[in-house]
Amino acid sequence: MKHLTQHPTLIASAVTAILACSQAMAQDKSEDKEVIGIEVLEVTAQKRVENIQQVPIAISAFSAQNLRKIGASNINDLGNLTPGFETNITSATQPKFDIRGIKTNDFGIGADPAVGIYVDDVYAGRSGSALMNFNDVERVEVLKGPQGTLFGRNTAAGAVRIINKKPIDIEEGNYRVTLGSHDKKQFEGVYNLPLTDELYFRGSINLSDRDGYVDALRYPDPRKGSAEGEPQKVKLGAENVMSGRAALRWVPSETLELIWRAEFDELDNDARPAYSANSSYYRSQADGGLNPFGVYETDMDTLETRNLFGTSLEINKDLDIGTLTSITAYRRFNTENNTEDDGSAQTRGFFGSNNLEDQKYFSQEIRLTGVTEGGTKWTFGTTYANEDIHQITVAEFMMESLDSFAINEQLKGLGLPPTGAPQLGVPGIMDMPVGTGLAGFLQNLLPNELAYLSQLAGVSSEELAWRIARDNLGKPWSEVTENFGDYTSYAAFFDVTYPVTEKLDLTLGLRYTKDKKDFGILSRYQNEVTIPLPGVPAMPFGLAFGTEYYQRDANGDAVLDSNGNYQPFEQSNTWTKLTPRIVVDYQWTDNLMTYISAASGFKAGGFNSLGAAPPFDQEEVDNLEVGMKSTLFDNRLKLNLSAYDYDYTNLQILRLTGSTGNIPVYNVRNVDAAGKGFEVESEWAATDNLVINFNYAFLDSEYTKYSLFVGETADDDLTGSPLAGVPKNRWYLGADYFIQGDNGEWMLHVDMTSVDERATASDINAVRLLPVNPGLVTGLTGENRVEGYDLINARVSYRSDDDWQLSLFVRNLADEEYVLSGFGGQGENTGSANLSPGLPRMWGVEFSQSF
């Protein structure tokens, strides 16, 4: 593994190669040949309309036509074809976006996402409101690398901009009907209507429904009584979405434009299943043990819901010095994500969780953009945002699963994989020796209480602990933690591009950000255990999260409100940062540009949602990048290259850790990391009828400084290890072929994505895992990796001259069986780490018409 002192070599080599390539390619331009037509978009990544090939930022953009061609429904569908951008989303309300290896995995509200999502220039805030349908989208821009100058909060890794179509001054519309596998039914419609000469309306709607695609056996829920009984055959993975948008655009004069927008979204899905990686936890053995693509076994109902509303008012006023823009926005959503964390129907591994969020978000941006007579382009602006958010996290167990946790802790202490007591042949709690399993755990947790009670009972503490464990079998155990957040952000920014010469531009930008966070946490012991002694009452105590969090007075007593309710334990902090950007770009010809940039990014610190670890520091990144953008051979070839080198200080990562005697929980802590890589993005019009796209991304990343978390040992040190869940190599190859007919045009599209192997999402060491299928998960020295995969998609369309289109599409054509993440999740606590499979082959037929 190369270290930081060697990183500049990559940039120096890239600069030399790009300049050499530039001088050679600059000679290819010819003015007397016919332009064939590679699509070159205009984007607003720098807050002004520009040709994407002249923007000195590594940016991938997709027009509405392109999105339709590849069948992209939301951001998740762009991950496979965008170099440096990973999605692999398994939850619509908790999506994780990854740009160049950087993401935020925390599901809690104490941390912010690393990738900023913007919808019509409004920060989407929590990722729970980011995964929306692309119906009536004008374009999508993926900006890679820190974008701290021109964009709002938390764009240390990059930003994704979704720009919806504006109302226009003509009557038009379109609709699309989709029918597909697993009884897929979807209707999308758009209608634009000029109400007066100055006022225009545009509305769209999306109705989508799909049955489940996972064969499952649902056993009785042990929390509701006996877990015995015959399972019910069900299908899991159903989806139901209803969303819509409306906009009014008023243009009272040539210098004034007002746009009011509103959107809503209602989602009601099954939580996507993740299979247990413990083969002994499978009850039916229908597939001979573990098979993350076979019959799924469950003992609980799961769901995922979202209710979202957003509205904004954009005002654009042309002044003598430039254009003044004001965007006032309000968004709110509430979500529920009730999932099965153990991925099995085994009572010994039972672990369910429910995450409920309620957010309100207000923002105001004002900016002034203009161009001087000398050609200097400039932008100045300020932003304000306030977020009010409430989260309830529920963790549910059975006493048997807590016993499995205790056994696993003891196995780890012996250096054995914590893959579950039954798998290793360890007897259950009824046959466990005194002092082991849950009984031994109780001895460590409650030594004083057991010593007192043992005197009353006339038995040893060890014997009493065993009796308590035995007599509480079959009881559910629940822990609830509430979080409260009130976050305020202020920023001021400027970005100026000065034309040094006719071909050489210098860009300087700077943003000042101040984030203030007030955070509260409330958690109390909620469970009781029965004491097997006559006349001794049940004893309340905490086991799962171990610590109570509420306001206390100087004497340590609880502070109660007028109704006798406990008050949250409050924390507060403020983070500030100046983030600069310096770019030098040279326009060699009209079709060839090179650039070099240095930019910094920032993400505020925060608080751990379960309170098990102290607050974490702000995240900072310095990124050095060189790039080339070219449109060559008479517009037949678009070739963009970029190479980058970044250093992260206090990168916020999520780890499953905990002190001895408590169930480990997810905590966010700070580490240092570095990465270097390059990306290729190309489009080639090979013939008048054939267009080929090829993208490639390479990333070499590592943790450069790692401080051990509570409960970790030297074996858990990640220094020198690659970032979690990040493939080193990934490429995309797509082809479009057009055949002209008598009354229309045939369009054939096929694409293939190849993703390299990657470290497991939990970053855990090999000693803690027992790989069960070398074809899916490979155990390597010091780390475990999820195997790579190849996906093929295809689409055949006929577009009539009468403005209707019929398409047949297949996603995952070869029905590739692949795992998105392996051996992660809190189910590892009870011997049931998870495997999350990708979607199987799915097909559909679309009919659309414009009018």
GROMACS .gro file of N, CA and C in nm, residues 550-682:
model
  399
  550TYR      N    1  -3.094   1.130   3.047
  550TYR     CA    2  -3.199   1.228   3.074
  550TYR      C    3  -3.139   1.338   3.161
  551GLN      N    4  -3.210   1.450   3.170
  551GLN     CA    5  -3.160   1.562   3.249
  551GLN      C    6  -3.159   1.526   3.397
  552ARG      N    7  -3.052   1.566   3.464
  552ARG     CA    8  -3.040   1.544   3.608
  552ARG      C    9  -3.004   1.677   3.677
  553ASP      N   10  -3.046   1.687   3.801
  553ASP     CA   11  -3.010   1.807   3.876
  553ASP      C   12  -2.875   1.788   3.943
  554ALA      N   13  -2.837   1.883   4.028
  554ALA     CA   14  -2.705   1.878   4.092
  554ALA      C   15  -2.688   1.756   4.179
  555ASN      N   16  -2.798   1.698   4.227
  555ASN     CA   17  -2.792   1.580   4.312
  555ASN      C   18  -2.797   1.450   4.232
  556GLY      N   19  -2.806   1.464   4.097
  556GLY     CA   20  -2.812   1.344   4.013
  556GLY      C   21  -2.952   1.290   3.996
  557ASP      N   22  -3.053   1.360   4.048
  557ASP     CA   23  -3.192   1.315   4.033
  557ASP      C   24  -3.251   1.366   3.901
  558ALA      N   25  -3.349   1.294   3.850
  558ALA     CA   26  -3.411   1.328   3.724
  558ALA      C   27  -3.485   1.461   3.732
  559VAL      N   28  -3.475   1.541   3.625
  559VAL     CA   29  -3.552   1.665   3.612
  559VAL      C   30  -3.679   1.631   3.534
  560LEU      N   31  -3.793   1.654   3.598
  560LEU     CA   32  -3.921   1.618   3.536
  560LEU      C   33  -3.999   1.744   3.501
  561ASP      N   34  -4.083   1.734   3.396
  561ASP     CA   35  -4.168   1.846   3.362
  561ASP      C   36  -4.293   1.842   3.449
  562SER      N   37  -4.388   1.932   3.422
  562SER     CA   38  -4.508   1.943   3.506
  562SER      C   39  -4.594   1.817   3.500
  563ASN      N   40  -4.577   1.737   3.395
  563ASN     CA   41  -4.655   1.613   3.382
  563ASN      C   42  -4.579   1.491   3.432
  564GLY      N   43  -4.463   1.515   3.490
  564GLY     CA   44  -4.384   1.404   3.542
  564GLY      C   45  -4.303   1.330   3.438
  565ASN      N   46  -4.283   1.391   3.321
  565ASN     CA   47  -4.206   1.326   3.215
  565ASN      C   48  -4.058   1.360   3.226
  566TYR      N   49  -3.974   1.263   3.195
  566TYR     CA   50  -3.830   1.285   3.193
  566TYR      C   51  -3.795   1.379   3.077
  567GLN      N   52  -3.690   1.457   3.095
  567GLN     CA   53  -3.645   1.552   2.994
  567GLN      C   54  -3.516   1.504   2.928
  568PRO      N   55  -3.499   1.531   2.799
  568PRO     CA   56  -3.379   1.482   2.729
  568PRO      C   57  -3.251   1.541   2.785
  569PHE      N   58  -3.146   1.462   2.780
  569PHE     CA   59  -3.012   1.510   2.810
  569PHE      C   60  -2.965   1.592   2.690
  570GLU      N   61  -2.925   1.718   2.712
  570GLU     CA   62  -2.901   1.809   2.602
  570GLU      C   63  -2.752   1.833   2.581
  571GLN      N   64  -2.715   1.845   2.454
  571GLN     CA   65  -2.579   1.877   2.412
  571GLN      C   66  -2.586   1.983   2.304
  572SER      N   67  -2.480   2.062   2.292
  572SER     CA   68  -2.481   2.168   2.193
  572SER      C   69  -2.338   2.198   2.150
  573ASN      N   70  -2.321   2.232   2.022
  573ASN     CA   71  -2.189   2.269   1.974
  573ASN      C   72  -2.205   2.349   1.844
  574THR      N   73  -2.098   2.421   1.811
  574THR     CA   74  -2.096   2.501   1.689
  574THR      C   75  -1.967   2.472   1.614
  575TRP      N   76  -1.979   2.456   1.483
  575TRP     CA   77  -1.864   2.431   1.397
  575TRP      C   78  -1.859   2.536   1.287
  576THR      N   79  -1.739   2.589   1.258
  576THR     CA   80  -1.722   2.688   1.151
  576THR      C   81  -1.606   2.647   1.062
  577LYS      N   82  -1.611   2.694   0.938
  577LYS     CA   83  -1.503   2.658   0.845
  577LYS      C   84  -1.506   2.748   0.724
  578LEU      N   85  -1.385   2.786   0.675
  578LEU     CA   86  -1.367   2.851   0.547
  578LEU      C   87  -1.322   2.745   0.447
  579THR      N   88  -1.394   2.731   0.335
  579THR     CA   89  -1.359   2.630   0.235
  579THR      C   90  -1.332   2.700   0.102
  580PRO      N   91  -1.207   2.700   0.057
  580PRO     CA   92  -1.172   2.768  -0.067
  580PRO      C   93  -1.172   2.675  -0.188
  581ARG      N   94  -1.172   2.735  -0.306
  581ARG     CA   95  -1.158   2.663  -0.432
  581ARG      C   96  -1.073   2.749  -0.526
  582ILE      N   97  -0.972   2.687  -0.586
  582ILE     CA   98  -0.887   2.754  -0.685
  582ILE      C   99  -0.881   2.665  -0.807
  583VAL      N  100  -0.913   2.722  -0.924
  583VAL     CA  101  -0.914   2.645  -1.048
  583VAL      C  102  -0.843   2.725  -1.157
  584VAL      N  103  -0.758   2.657  -1.231
  584VAL     CA  104  -0.698   2.714  -1.351
  584VAL      C  105  -0.737   2.626  -1.469
  585ASP      N  106  -0.803   2.683  -1.569
  585ASP     CA  107  -0.840   2.604  -1.686
  585ASP      C  108  -0.793   2.673  -1.813
  586TYR      N  109  -0.759   2.591  -1.912
  586TYR     CA  110  -0.708   2.643  -2.039
  586TYR      C  111  -0.789   2.583  -2.152
  587GLN      N  112  -0.849   2.669  -2.235
  587GLN     CA  113  -0.931   2.628  -2.348
  587GLN      C  114  -0.841   2.623  -2.472
  588TRP      N  115  -0.785   2.505  -2.500
  588TRP     CA  116  -0.691   2.491  -2.611
  588TRP      C  117  -0.758   2.520  -2.745
  589THR      N  118  -0.877   2.465  -2.763
  589THR     CA  119  -0.959   2.492  -2.880
  589THR      C  120  -1.103   2.503  -2.832
  590ASP      N  121  -1.195   2.525  -2.924
  590ASP     CA  122  -1.336   2.528  -2.886
  590ASP      C  123  -1.380   2.394  -2.829
  591ASN      N  124  -1.309   2.286  -2.861
  591ASN     CA  125  -1.352   2.152  -2.822
  591ASN      C  126  -1.256   2.083  -2.726
  592LEU      N  127  -1.161   2.155  -2.670
  592LEU     CA  128  -1.064   2.091  -2.582
  592LEU      C  129  -1.024   2.185  -2.469
  593MET      N  130  -1.042   2.138  -2.346
  593MET     CA  131  -1.011   2.216  -2.228
  593MET      C  132  -0.943   2.128  -2.123
  594THR      N  133  -0.844   2.182  -2.055
  594THR     CA  134  -0.782   2.114  -1.942
  594THR      C  135  -0.791   2.204  -1.820
  595TYR      N  136  -0.785   2.143  -1.703
  595TYR     CA  137  -0.795   2.222  -1.581
  595TYR      C  138  -0.720   2.154  -1.468
  596ILE      N  139  -0.685   2.233  -1.369
  596ILE     CA  140  -0.631   2.184  -1.243
  596ILE      C  141  -0.698   2.261  -1.132
  597SER      N  142  -0.741   2.189  -1.027
  597SER     CA  143  -0.816   2.255  -0.920
  597SER      C  144  -0.770   2.204  -0.784
  598ALA      N  145  -0.781   2.292  -0.688
  598ALA     CA  146  -0.759   2.257  -0.547
  598ALA      C  147  -0.880   2.307  -0.471
  599ALA      N  148  -0.945   2.220  -0.399
  599ALA     CA  149  -1.068   2.257  -0.328
  599ALA      C  150  -1.073   2.190  -0.193
  600SER      N  151  -1.140   2.255  -0.100
  600SER     CA  152  -1.160   2.200   0.034
  600SER      C  153  -1.308   2.181   0.059
  601GLY      N  154  -1.340   2.083   0.139
  601GLY     CA  155  -1.478   2.056   0.176
  601GLY      C  156  -1.491   2.044   0.327
  602PHE      N  157  -1.614   2.054   0.373
  602PHE     CA  158  -1.640   2.057   0.518
  602PHE      C  159  -1.775   1.994   0.547
  603LYS      N  160  -1.781   1.919   0.654
  603LYS     CA  161  -1.907   1.869   0.706
  603LYS      C  162  -1.904   1.883   0.857
  604ALA      N  163  -2.008   1.940   0.913
  604ALA     CA  164  -2.012   1.968   1.056
  604ALA      C  165  -1.999   1.840   1.138
  605GLY      N  166  -1.952   1.856   1.258
  605GLY     CA  167  -1.950   1.745   1.352
  605GLY      C  168  -2.092   1.714   1.400
  606GLY      N  169  -2.100   1.627   1.499
  606GLY     CA  170  -2.234   1.591   1.545
  606GLY      C  171  -2.232   1.504   1.668
  607PHE      N  172  -2.343   1.435   1.690
  607PHE     CA  173  -2.365   1.362   1.815
  607PHE      C  174  -2.412   1.220   1.784
  608ASN      N  175  -2.369   1.127   1.867
  608ASN     CA  176  -2.410   0.989   1.849
  608ASN      C  177  -2.553   0.968   1.895
  609SER      N  178  -2.632   0.909   1.807
  609SER     CA  179  -2.775   0.899   1.831
  609SER      C  180  -2.810   0.804   1.944
  610LEU      N  181  -2.721   0.712   1.976
  610LEU     CA  182  -2.746   0.621   2.087
  610LEU      C  183  -2.669   0.661   2.212
  611GLY      N  184  -2.591   0.766   2.202
  611GLY     CA  185  -2.525   0.821   2.319
  611GLY      C  186  -2.414   0.737   2.376
  612ALA      N  187  -2.377   0.628   2.307
  612ALA     CA  188  -2.277   0.537   2.361
  612ALA      C  189  -2.135   0.585   2.339
  613ALA      N  190  -2.116   0.690   2.264
  613ALA     CA  191  -1.984   0.746   2.238
  613ALA      C  192  -1.994   0.897   2.242
  614PRO      N  193  -1.883   0.966   2.265
  614PRO     CA  194  -1.888   1.113   2.273
  614PRO      C  195  -1.915   1.176   2.137
  615PRO      N  196  -1.946   1.306   2.135
  615PRO     CA  197  -1.967   1.374   2.006
  615PRO      C  198  -1.843   1.361   1.918
  616PHE      N  199  -1.863   1.376   1.787
  616PHE     CA  200  -1.752   1.362   1.693
  616PHE      C  201  -1.725   1.496   1.626
  617ASP      N  202  -1.602   1.511   1.577
  617ASP     CA  203  -1.555   1.638   1.524
  617ASP      C  204  -1.600   1.660   1.380
  618GLN      N  205  -1.581   1.785   1.334
  618GLN     CA  206  -1.614   1.819   1.196
  618GLN      C  207  -1.519   1.746   1.101
  619GLU      N  208  -1.570   1.721   0.981
  619GLU     CA  209  -1.497   1.648   0.878
  619GLU      C  210  -1.443   1.748   0.777
  620GLU      N  211  -1.316   1.733   0.740
  620GLU     CA  212  -1.254   1.825   0.646
  620GLU      C  213  -1.179   1.745   0.539
  621VAL      N  214  -1.182   1.798   0.416
  621VAL     CA  215  -1.115   1.730   0.305
  621VAL      C  216  -1.042   1.833   0.220
  622ASP      N  217  -0.923   1.797   0.175
  622ASP     CA  218  -0.848   1.874   0.076
  622ASP      C  219  -0.833   1.787  -0.048
  623ASN      N  220  -0.873   1.841  -0.163
  623ASN     CA  221  -0.875   1.763  -0.286
  623ASN      C  222  -0.799   1.836  -0.396
  624LEU      N  223  -0.704   1.765  -0.458
  624LEU     CA  224  -0.629   1.817  -0.572
  624LEU      C  225  -0.668   1.736  -0.694
  625GLU      N  226  -0.700   1.804  -0.805
  625GLU     CA  227  -0.754   1.734  -0.921
  625GLU      C  228  -0.706   1.798  -1.050
  626VAL      N  229  -0.679   1.714  -1.151
  626VAL     CA  230  -0.652   1.761  -1.286
  626VAL      C  231  -0.751   1.692  -1.378
  627GLY      N  232  -0.786   1.759  -1.488
  627GLY     CA  233  -0.884   1.700  -1.577
  627GLY      C  234  -0.873   1.752  -1.718
  628MET      N  235  -0.935   1.679  -1.808
  628MET     CA  236  -0.944   1.719  -1.948
  628MET      C  237  -1.085   1.692  -1.996
  629LYS      N  238  -1.140   1.786  -2.074
  629LYS     CA  239  -1.270   1.768  -2.136
  629LYS      C  240  -1.255   1.797  -2.285
  630SER      N  241  -1.302   1.705  -2.367
  630SER     CA  242  -1.281   1.721  -2.510
  630SER      C  243  -1.398   1.665  -2.588
  631THR      N  244  -1.425   1.728  -2.700
  631THR     CA  245  -1.521   1.679  -2.799
  631THR      C  246  -1.446   1.677  -2.932
  632LEU      N  247  -1.413   1.557  -2.981
  632LEU     CA  248  -1.315   1.541  -3.086
  632LEU      C  249  -1.374   1.480  -3.212
  633PHE      N  250  -1.291   1.479  -3.316
  633PHE     CA  251  -1.325   1.414  -3.442
  633PHE      C  252  -1.463   1.459  -3.492
  634ASP      N  253  -1.477   1.589  -3.505
  634ASP     CA  254  -1.601   1.647  -3.559
  634ASP      C  255  -1.724   1.605  -3.479
  635ASN      N  256  -1.710   1.617  -3.349
  635ASN     CA  257  -1.821   1.590  -3.257
  635ASN      C  258  -1.861   1.442  -3.252
  636ARG      N  259  -1.771   1.355  -3.297
  636ARG     CA  260  -1.802   1.212  -3.291
  636ARG      C  261  -1.758   1.149  -3.159
  637LEU      N  262  -1.664   1.210  -3.090
  637LEU     CA  263  -1.610   1.151  -2.967
  637LEU      C  264  -1.606   1.254  -2.856
  638LYS      N  265  -1.669   1.223  -2.745
  638LYS     CA  266  -1.655   1.301  -2.622
  638LYS      C  267  -1.570   1.221  -2.526
  639LEU      N  268  -1.459   1.280  -2.482
  639LEU     CA  269  -1.366   1.210  -2.394
  639LEU      C  270  -1.329   1.303  -2.280
  640ASN      N  271  -1.366   1.263  -2.158
  640ASN     CA  272  -1.335   1.340  -2.038
  640ASN      C  273  -1.252   1.255  -1.944
  641LEU      N  274  -1.144   1.315  -1.891
  641LEU     CA  275  -1.055   1.245  -1.799
  641LEU      C  276  -1.037   1.330  -1.674
  642SER      N  277  -1.023   1.266  -1.560
  642SER     CA  278  -0.992   1.338  -1.436
  642SER      C  279  -0.912   1.246  -1.345
  643ALA      N  280  -0.817   1.307  -1.274
  643ALA     CA  281  -0.738   1.235  -1.174
  643ALA      C  282  -0.737   1.319  -1.047
  644TYR      N  283  -0.747   1.255  -0.933
  644TYR     CA  284  -0.763   1.328  -0.808
  644TYR      C  285  -0.683   1.263  -0.696
  645ASP      N  286  -0.661   1.341  -0.594
  645ASP     CA  287  -0.587   1.297  -0.475
  645ASP      C  288  -0.647   1.372  -0.356
  646TYR      N  289  -0.706   1.301  -0.261
  646TYR     CA  290  -0.768   1.370  -0.147
  646TYR      C  291  -0.718   1.317  -0.014
  647ASP      N  292  -0.725   1.404   0.086
  647ASP     CA  293  -0.693   1.371   0.225
  647ASP      C  294  -0.808   1.415   0.313
  648TYR      N  295  -0.861   1.322   0.390
  648TYR     CA  296  -0.969   1.351   0.484
  648TYR      C  297  -0.913   1.354   0.626
  649THR      N  298  -0.946   1.461   0.695
  649THR     CA  299  -0.916   1.472   0.838
  649THR      C  300  -1.046   1.458   0.915
  650ASN      N  301  -1.047   1.371   1.013
  650ASN     CA  302  -1.167   1.346   1.096
  650ASN      C  303  -1.284   1.294   1.013
  651LEU      N  304  -1.255   1.207   0.919
  651LEU     CA  305  -1.362   1.141   0.844
  651LEU      C  306  -1.455   1.070   0.943
  652GLN      N  307  -1.584   1.091   0.926
  652GLN     CA  308  -1.682   1.032   1.017
  652GLN      C  309  -1.724   0.895   0.965
  653ILE      N  310  -1.699   0.791   1.043
  653ILE     CA  311  -1.737   0.656   1.003
  653ILE      C  312  -1.821   0.592   1.112
  654LEU      N  313  -1.902   0.498   1.070
  654LEU     CA  314  -1.993   0.428   1.161
  654LEU      C  315  -1.934   0.291   1.193
  655ARG      N  316  -1.927   0.258   1.322
  655ARG     CA  317  -1.871   0.130   1.362
  655ARG      C  318  -1.961   0.065   1.467
  656LEU      N  319  -1.967  -0.065   1.464
  656LEU     CA  320  -2.044  -0.143   1.560
  656LEU      C  321  -1.952  -0.181   1.674
  657THR      N  322  -1.959  -0.107   1.785
  657THR     CA  323  -1.866  -0.128   1.895
  657THR      C  324  -1.940  -0.111   2.028
  658GLY      N  325  -1.873  -0.150   2.134
  658GLY     CA  326  -1.932  -0.134   2.266
  658GLY      C  327  -1.841  -0.190   2.373
  659SER      N  328  -1.863  -0.145   2.495
  659SER     CA  329  -1.782  -0.191   2.607
  659SER      C  330  -1.827  -0.328   2.653
  660THR      N  331  -1.741  -0.396   2.726
  660THR     CA  332  -1.773  -0.528   2.778
  660THR      C  333  -1.894  -0.520   2.869
  661GLY      N  334  -1.987  -0.612   2.848
  661GLY     CA  335  -2.107  -0.616   2.932
  661GLY      C  336  -2.226  -0.548   2.872
  662ASN      N  337  -2.210  -0.488   2.755
  662ASN     CA  338  -2.322  -0.424   2.687
  662ASN      C  339  -2.327  -0.470   2.542
  663ILE      N  340  -2.447  -0.478   2.487
  663ILE     CA  341  -2.459  -0.511   2.346
  663ILE      C  342  -2.397  -0.400   2.264
  664PRO      N  343  -2.309  -0.431   2.169
  664PRO     CA  344  -2.249  -0.326   2.086
  664PRO      C  345  -2.357  -0.250   2.008
  665VAL      N  346  -2.332  -0.123   1.988
  665VAL     CA  347  -2.423  -0.040   1.910
  665VAL      C  348  -2.342   0.039   1.809
  666TYR      N  349  -2.412   0.097   1.711
  666TYR     CA  350  -2.345   0.177   1.608
  666TYR      C  351  -2.307   0.313   1.664
  667ASN      N  352  -2.178   0.347   1.650
  667ASN     CA  353  -2.127   0.476   1.692
  667ASN      C  354  -2.052   0.541   1.577
  668VAL      N  355  -2.061   0.673   1.568
  668VAL     CA  356  -1.982   0.748   1.472
  668VAL      C  357  -1.859   0.802   1.542
  669ARG      N  358  -1.744   0.780   1.482
  669ARG     CA  359  -1.618   0.833   1.534
  669ARG      C  360  -1.539   0.892   1.419
  670ASN      N  361  -1.427   0.958   1.453
  670ASN     CA  362  -1.342   1.023   1.353
  670ASN      C  363  -1.216   0.943   1.327
  671VAL      N  364  -1.180   0.932   1.201
  671VAL     CA  365  -1.053   0.873   1.159
  671VAL      C  366  -1.000   0.961   1.046
  672ASP      N  367  -0.875   0.935   1.004
  672ASP     CA  368  -0.819   1.002   0.888
  672ASP      C  369  -0.813   0.903   0.773
  673ALA      N  370  -0.829   0.954   0.651
  673ALA     CA  371  -0.829   0.867   0.534
  673ALA      C  372  -0.773   0.943   0.415
  674ALA      N  373  -0.732   0.869   0.313
  674ALA     CA  374  -0.680   0.928   0.191
  674ALA      C  375  -0.720   0.841   0.073
  675GLY      N  376  -0.726   0.903  -0.044
  675GLY     CA  377  -0.760   0.828  -0.164
  675GLY      C  378  -0.703   0.897  -0.287
  676LYS      N  379  -0.674   0.818  -0.385
  676LYS     CA  380  -0.630   0.871  -0.513
  676LYS      C  381  -0.689   0.784  -0.622
  677GLY      N  382  -0.722   0.845  -0.735
  677GLY     CA  383  -0.784   0.768  -0.841
  677GLY      C  384  -0.799   0.849  -0.966
  678PHE      N  385  -0.858   0.787  -1.066
  678PHE     CA  386  -0.887   0.858  -1.190
  678PHE      C  387  -1.015   0.802  -1.251
  679GLU      N  388  -1.076   0.882  -1.339
  679GLU     CA  389  -1.203   0.847  -1.401
  679GLU      C  390  -1.198   0.880  -1.550
  680VAL      N  391  -1.260   0.796  -1.627
  680VAL     CA  392  -1.273   0.815  -1.771
  680VAL      C  393  -1.421   0.812  -1.806
  681GLU      N  394  -1.464   0.909  -1.884
  681GLU     CA  395  -1.603   0.914  -1.928
  681GLU      C  396  -1.603   0.948  -2.077
  682SER      N  397  -1.660   0.859  -2.160
  682SER     CA  398  -1.652   0.880  -2.303
  682SER      C  399  -1.782   0.842  -2.372
   0.00000   0.00000   0.00000
